């Protein structure tokens, strides 16, 4: 076998090899012999199947296995030539030329290598972090919000009292379209907070001013994008009866209230509660600034200021992934149009190069920082994150977890969590 290796840069190499027919035949015999040891065919003892029979039955598969083994042989020689350890090989090599001839087989491979990531200037990439102070007014507002949420609802007994915005209405209602009731449009003693926007636009506003025991017909129009297609865009009339008006009661913010919120603190009091609320608000403000501004700036700085060669085989794979995602998001007509136009498809793929390079680059940087600082996301933490996010979204946690597992999405979730943690750690150094 003749081999020519060209080192493009620290992360890329091209290998050109010519494998003689004699070597291919010899390798094929080795593959057949290896396969024959465990092969069982009716009429022959295990391990004693004639070579001709094996070749006749599994010829194409054996040839493919032979070619794969030859490629692995080439890779081993390439790494030896480059004086590179096998663990520095990144991804699968891309076969750019595969030309069987009478003399043998001509192969060209593009090979990606794990680049060295220079982290000496990492600190310079971190933007300044300025978290605004939490005021007493902010703390008072949050405690008032907590107290209001925990306060019981109180029924208004005065029959002359009118329903106000922000109060709770206990109502009976039934909806009609073209004078016919529709499924799911009826309920009794339904408790609705006015202003919550939980009903169709215009419904809650028309309840304001009603008195206990009053009945009213309310007209609203279902949105054009309403989930029930049979109701979308339709004018509906709801017959409503207001059974009860309820308003939020008041809770005294004192040491007893603080103890209910801080059950694990023996000496809980209002001052301690204020300190806890302040810390929580500071953390929320920090996360908000990190997520809306600073993480993006940090990623941009990492991309611009940390320079190294990227393995192009990985960049090309990322371009393919981005293209598939864009293609899947297109309407069916545009998908069909794009699939038929090879030049347009190539152009659309090339448009993804810059984003692909940035994504691959940031992934390498994050991985290098994680190894340097020994940061790891345990598998159980990934599972727990998916589980609790599903609960928060009112979805079945097990179904969501199974979906991630079956579609091999857990590594992507883990990488996203790792990136978020490392970016947060870097920014925390500048707080």
Tab-separated table of N, CA and C in Angstrom, residues 116-200:
chain	number	residue	atom	x	y	z
A	116	UNK	N	-5.495	21.666	19.997
A	116	UNK	CA	-5.104	22.181	21.319
A	116	UNK	C	-5.806	23.529	21.503
A	117	UNK	N	-6.496	23.687	22.638
A	117	UNK	CA	-7.267	24.907	22.886
A	117	UNK	C	-6.475	25.833	23.805
A	118	UNK	N	-6.062	27.006	23.319
A	118	UNK	CA	-5.298	27.936	24.165
A	118	UNK	C	-6.230	28.697	25.116
A	119	UNK	N	-6.091	28.462	26.414
A	119	UNK	CA	-6.968	29.093	27.399
A	119	UNK	C	-6.245	30.173	28.217
A	120	UNK	N	-5.048	30.561	27.773
A	120	UNK	CA	-4.261	31.520	28.543
A	120	UNK	C	-4.973	32.867	28.689
A	121	UNK	N	-5.729	33.266	27.668
A	121	UNK	CA	-6.391	34.573	27.690
A	121	UNK	C	-7.881	34.472	28.022
A	122	UNK	N	-8.251	33.382	28.658
A	122	UNK	CA	-9.666	33.155	28.953
A	122	UNK	C	-10.263	34.285	29.799
A	123	UNK	N	-9.510	34.761	30.794
A	123	UNK	CA	-10.023	35.808	31.691
A	123	UNK	C	-10.363	37.085	30.923
A	124	UNK	N	-9.616	37.371	29.864
A	124	UNK	CA	-9.874	38.585	29.086
A	124	UNK	C	-11.186	38.510	28.317
A	125	UNK	N	-11.707	37.293	28.144
A	125	UNK	CA	-12.956	37.113	27.390
A	125	UNK	C	-14.190	37.422	28.237
A	126	UNK	N	-14.010	37.435	29.557
A	126	UNK	CA	-15.170	37.575	30.447
A	126	UNK	C	-15.558	39.048	30.554
A	127	UNK	N	-16.793	39.393	30.160
A	127	UNK	CA	-17.222	40.799	30.260
A	127	UNK	C	-17.417	41.213	31.714
A	128	UNK	N	-17.388	42.570	31.974
A	128	UNK	CA	-17.634	43.028	33.343
A	128	UNK	C	-19.060	42.718	33.738
A	129	UNK	N	-19.215	42.402	35.022
A	129	UNK	CA	-20.517	42.007	35.560
A	129	UNK	C	-20.919	43.017	36.629
A	130	UNK	N	-22.073	43.650	36.427
A	130	UNK	CA	-22.575	44.628	37.389
A	130	UNK	C	-24.030	44.283	37.705
A	131	UNK	N	-24.253	43.748	38.881
A	131	UNK	CA	-25.604	43.373	39.292
A	131	UNK	C	-26.179	44.500	40.147
A	132	UNK	N	-27.293	45.123	39.730
A	132	UNK	CA	-27.881	46.221	40.508
A	132	UNK	C	-28.273	45.779	41.915
A	133	UNK	N	-28.155	46.707	42.856
A	133	UNK	CA	-28.547	46.423	44.232
A	133	UNK	C	-30.066	46.245	44.331
A	134	UNK	N	-30.477	45.390	45.238
A	134	UNK	CA	-31.903	45.181	45.495
A	134	UNK	C	-32.360	46.194	46.546
A	135	UNK	N	-33.394	46.956	46.226
A	135	UNK	CA	-33.863	48.004	47.138
A	135	UNK	C	-34.865	47.444	48.144
A	136	UNK	N	-35.089	48.208	49.218
A	136	UNK	CA	-36.107	47.834	50.209
A	136	UNK	C	-37.488	47.757	49.557
A	137	UNK	N	-37.708	48.628	48.569
A	137	UNK	CA	-38.990	48.626	47.857
A	137	UNK	C	-39.200	47.306	47.119
A	138	UNK	N	-38.120	46.794	46.496
A	138	UNK	CA	-38.192	45.505	45.799
A	138	UNK	C	-38.523	44.380	46.783
A	139	UNK	N	-37.883	44.406	47.945
A	139	UNK	CA	-38.106	43.369	48.962
A	139	UNK	C	-39.541	43.429	49.472
A	140	UNK	N	-40.022	44.665	49.771
A	140	UNK	CA	-41.403	44.834	50.250
A	140	UNK	C	-42.398	44.285	49.236
A	141	UNK	N	-42.162	44.589	47.949
A	141	UNK	CA	-43.090	44.148	46.897
A	141	UNK	C	-43.123	42.628	46.802
A	142	UNK	N	-41.963	41.976	46.917
A	142	UNK	CA	-41.939	40.512	46.818
A	142	UNK	C	-42.633	39.881	48.034
A	143	UNK	N	-42.385	40.395	49.226
A	143	UNK	CA	-43.027	39.840	50.422
A	143	UNK	C	-44.536	40.035	50.347
A	144	UNK	N	-44.960	41.211	49.852
A	144	UNK	CA	-46.391	41.470	49.690
A	144	UNK	C	-47.012	40.496	48.688
A	145	UNK	N	-46.265	40.213	47.640
A	145	UNK	CA	-46.726	39.256	46.616
A	145	UNK	C	-46.901	37.864	47.224
A	146	UNK	N	-45.933	37.444	48.043
A	146	UNK	CA	-46.012	36.133	48.704
A	146	UNK	C	-47.195	36.089	49.669
A	147	UNK	N	-47.349	37.172	50.456
A	147	UNK	CA	-48.436	37.222	51.440
A	147	UNK	C	-49.792	37.187	50.750
A	148	UNK	N	-49.908	37.921	49.642
A	148	UNK	CA	-51.176	37.956	48.903
A	148	UNK	C	-51.512	36.580	48.332
A	149	UNK	N	-50.492	35.896	47.803
A	149	UNK	CA	-50.716	34.565	47.215
A	149	UNK	C	-51.166	33.551	48.251
A	150	UNK	N	-50.702	33.746	49.510
A	150	UNK	CA	-51.052	32.800	50.568
A	150	UNK	C	-52.328	33.192	51.306
A	151	UNK	N	-52.806	34.399	51.089
A	151	UNK	CA	-54.003	34.853	51.796
A	151	UNK	C	-55.236	34.114	51.294
A	152	UNK	N	-56.188	33.796	52.176
A	152	UNK	CA	-57.400	33.088	51.759
A	152	UNK	C	-58.338	33.997	50.965
A	153	UNK	N	-59.196	33.407	50.149
A	153	UNK	CA	-60.211	34.166	49.430
A	153	UNK	C	-61.408	34.397	50.361
A	154	UNK	N	-61.930	35.631	50.333
A	154	UNK	CA	-63.057	35.997	51.194
A	154	UNK	C	-64.258	36.316	50.316
A	155	UNK	N	-65.385	35.715	50.651
A	155	UNK	CA	-66.609	35.938	49.885
A	155	UNK	C	-67.222	37.297	50.225
A	156	UNK	N	-67.669	38.028	49.181
A	156	UNK	CA	-68.359	39.309	49.367
A	156	UNK	C	-69.853	39.020	49.452
A	157	UNK	N	-70.437	39.312	50.602
A	157	UNK	CA	-71.850	38.982	50.829
A	157	UNK	C	-72.803	40.074	50.347
A	158	UNK	N	-72.322	41.304	50.225
A	158	UNK	CA	-73.179	42.425	49.826
A	158	UNK	C	-73.665	42.222	48.395
A	159	UNK	N	-74.966	42.035	48.224
A	159	UNK	CA	-75.542	41.769	46.891
A	159	UNK	C	-75.465	42.985	45.974
A	160	UNK	N	-75.194	44.165	46.549
A	160	UNK	CA	-75.113	45.379	45.726
A	160	UNK	C	-73.681	45.595	45.201
A	161	UNK	N	-72.762	44.841	45.744
A	161	UNK	CA	-71.333	44.992	45.406
A	161	UNK	C	-71.050	44.498	43.995
A	162	UNK	N	-70.347	45.300	43.189
A	162	UNK	CA	-70.031	44.941	41.800
A	162	UNK	C	-68.649	44.298	41.705
A	163	UNK	N	-68.530	43.361	40.767
A	163	UNK	CA	-67.263	42.658	40.537
A	163	UNK	C	-66.225	43.616	39.963
A	164	UNK	N	-65.007	43.551	40.520
A	164	UNK	CA	-63.918	44.422	40.084
A	164	UNK	C	-62.797	43.620	39.418
A	165	UNK	N	-61.988	44.324	38.631
A	165	UNK	CA	-60.810	43.710	38.020
A	165	UNK	C	-59.861	43.224	39.114
A	166	UNK	N	-59.298	42.013	38.956
A	166	UNK	CA	-58.380	41.444	39.935
A	166	UNK	C	-59.068	40.581	40.973
A	167	UNK	N	-60.398	40.615	41.021
A	167	UNK	CA	-61.141	39.783	41.972
A	167	UNK	C	-61.482	38.437	41.335
A	168	UNK	N	-62.099	37.572	42.138
A	168	UNK	CA	-62.447	36.224	41.686
A	168	UNK	C	-63.960	36.111	41.531
A	169	UNK	N	-64.357	35.524	40.388
A	169	UNK	CA	-65.783	35.330	40.117
A	169	UNK	C	-66.090	33.831	40.056
A	170	UNK	N	-67.085	33.392	40.844
A	170	UNK	CA	-67.542	31.999	40.759
A	170	UNK	C	-68.780	32.002	39.874
A	171	UNK	N	-68.663	31.393	38.708
A	171	UNK	CA	-69.708	31.531	37.681
A	171	UNK	C	-70.192	30.183	37.155
A	172	UNK	N	-71.468	30.190	36.681
A	172	UNK	CA	-71.982	29.136	35.809
A	172	UNK	C	-71.973	29.717	34.403
A	173	UNK	N	-71.590	28.933	33.418
A	173	UNK	CA	-71.649	29.446	32.046
A	173	UNK	C	-71.920	28.314	31.065
A	174	UNK	N	-72.504	28.691	29.936
A	174	UNK	CA	-72.715	27.762	28.822
A	174	UNK	C	-72.568	28.534	27.527
A	175	UNK	N	-71.761	27.986	26.601
A	175	UNK	CA	-71.492	28.658	25.342
A	175	UNK	C	-72.324	28.109	24.198
A	176	UNK	N	-72.676	29.014	23.265
A	176	UNK	CA	-73.490	28.636	22.099
A	176	UNK	C	-72.885	29.254	20.846
A	177	UNK	N	-72.913	28.497	19.767
A	177	UNK	CA	-72.557	28.996	18.440
A	177	UNK	C	-73.742	28.725	17.528
A	178	UNK	N	-74.274	29.808	16.922
A	178	UNK	CA	-75.483	29.698	16.099
A	178	UNK	C	-76.612	29.045	16.900
A	179	UNK	N	-76.756	29.480	18.158
A	179	UNK	CA	-77.808	29.015	19.075
A	179	UNK	C	-77.698	27.546	19.472
A	180	UNK	N	-76.580	26.909	19.147
A	180	UNK	CA	-76.379	25.505	19.527
A	180	UNK	C	-75.204	25.410	20.504
A	181	UNK	N	-75.410	24.669	21.620
A	181	UNK	CA	-74.302	24.510	22.576
A	181	UNK	C	-73.172	23.691	21.954
A	182	UNK	N	-71.935	23.954	22.379
A	182	UNK	CA	-70.802	23.193	21.846
A	182	UNK	C	-70.066	22.485	22.986
A	183	UNK	N	-69.385	21.401	22.638
A	183	UNK	CA	-68.704	20.565	23.625
A	183	UNK	C	-67.591	21.348	24.325
A	184	UNK	N	-67.553	21.196	25.652
A	184	UNK	CA	-66.514	21.868	26.431
A	184	UNK	C	-66.837	23.307	26.761
A	185	UNK	N	-68.024	23.778	26.430
A	185	UNK	CA	-68.380	25.185	26.642
A	185	UNK	C	-69.267	25.418	27.843
A	186	UNK	N	-69.326	24.433	28.759
A	186	UNK	CA	-70.241	24.559	29.897
A	186	UNK	C	-69.527	24.180	31.195
A	187	UNK	N	-69.831	24.935	32.287
A	187	UNK	CA	-69.279	24.617	33.605
A	187	UNK	C	-70.141	25.266	34.680
A	188	UNK	N	-70.048	24.735	35.879
A	188	UNK	CA	-70.779	25.290	37.024
A	188	UNK	C	-69.803	25.626	38.143
A	189	UNK	N	-70.073	26.741	38.818
A	189	UNK	CA	-69.231	27.208	39.931
A	189	UNK	C	-67.737	27.242	39.571
A	190	UNK	N	-67.460	27.746	38.382
A	190	UNK	CA	-66.080	27.864	37.913
A	190	UNK	C	-65.472	29.121	38.534
A	191	UNK	N	-64.322	28.974	39.188
A	191	UNK	CA	-63.668	30.112	39.835
A	191	UNK	C	-62.681	30.746	38.861
A	192	UNK	N	-62.952	31.991	38.498
A	192	UNK	CA	-62.154	32.692	37.489
A	192	UNK	C	-61.607	33.989	38.063
A	193	UNK	N	-60.284	34.184	37.964
A	193	UNK	CA	-59.690	35.454	38.385
A	193	UNK	C	-59.809	36.446	37.240
A	194	UNK	N	-60.455	37.579	37.509
A	194	UNK	CA	-60.645	38.586	36.475
A	194	UNK	C	-59.308	39.272	36.189
A	195	UNK	N	-58.936	39.287	34.910
A	195	UNK	CA	-57.654	39.863	34.511
A	195	UNK	C	-56.570	38.831	34.303
A	196	UNK	N	-56.901	37.564	34.534
A	196	UNK	CA	-55.908	36.496	34.380
A	196	UNK	C	-55.665	36.129	32.925
A	197	UNK	N	-56.579	36.579	32.033
A	197	UNK	CA	-56.475	36.270	30.593
A	197	UNK	C	-56.535	34.761	30.323
A	198	UNK	N	-57.195	34.037	31.226
A	198	UNK	CA	-57.280	32.588	31.040
A	198	UNK	C	-58.464	32.197	30.154
A	199	UNK	N	-59.384	33.131	29.903
A	199	UNK	CA	-60.508	32.884	29.001
A	199	UNK	C	-60.284	33.632	27.693
A	200	UNK	N	-61.198	33.445	26.753
A	200	UNK	CA	-61.098	34.119	25.458
A	200	UNK	C	-61.077	35.627	25.675
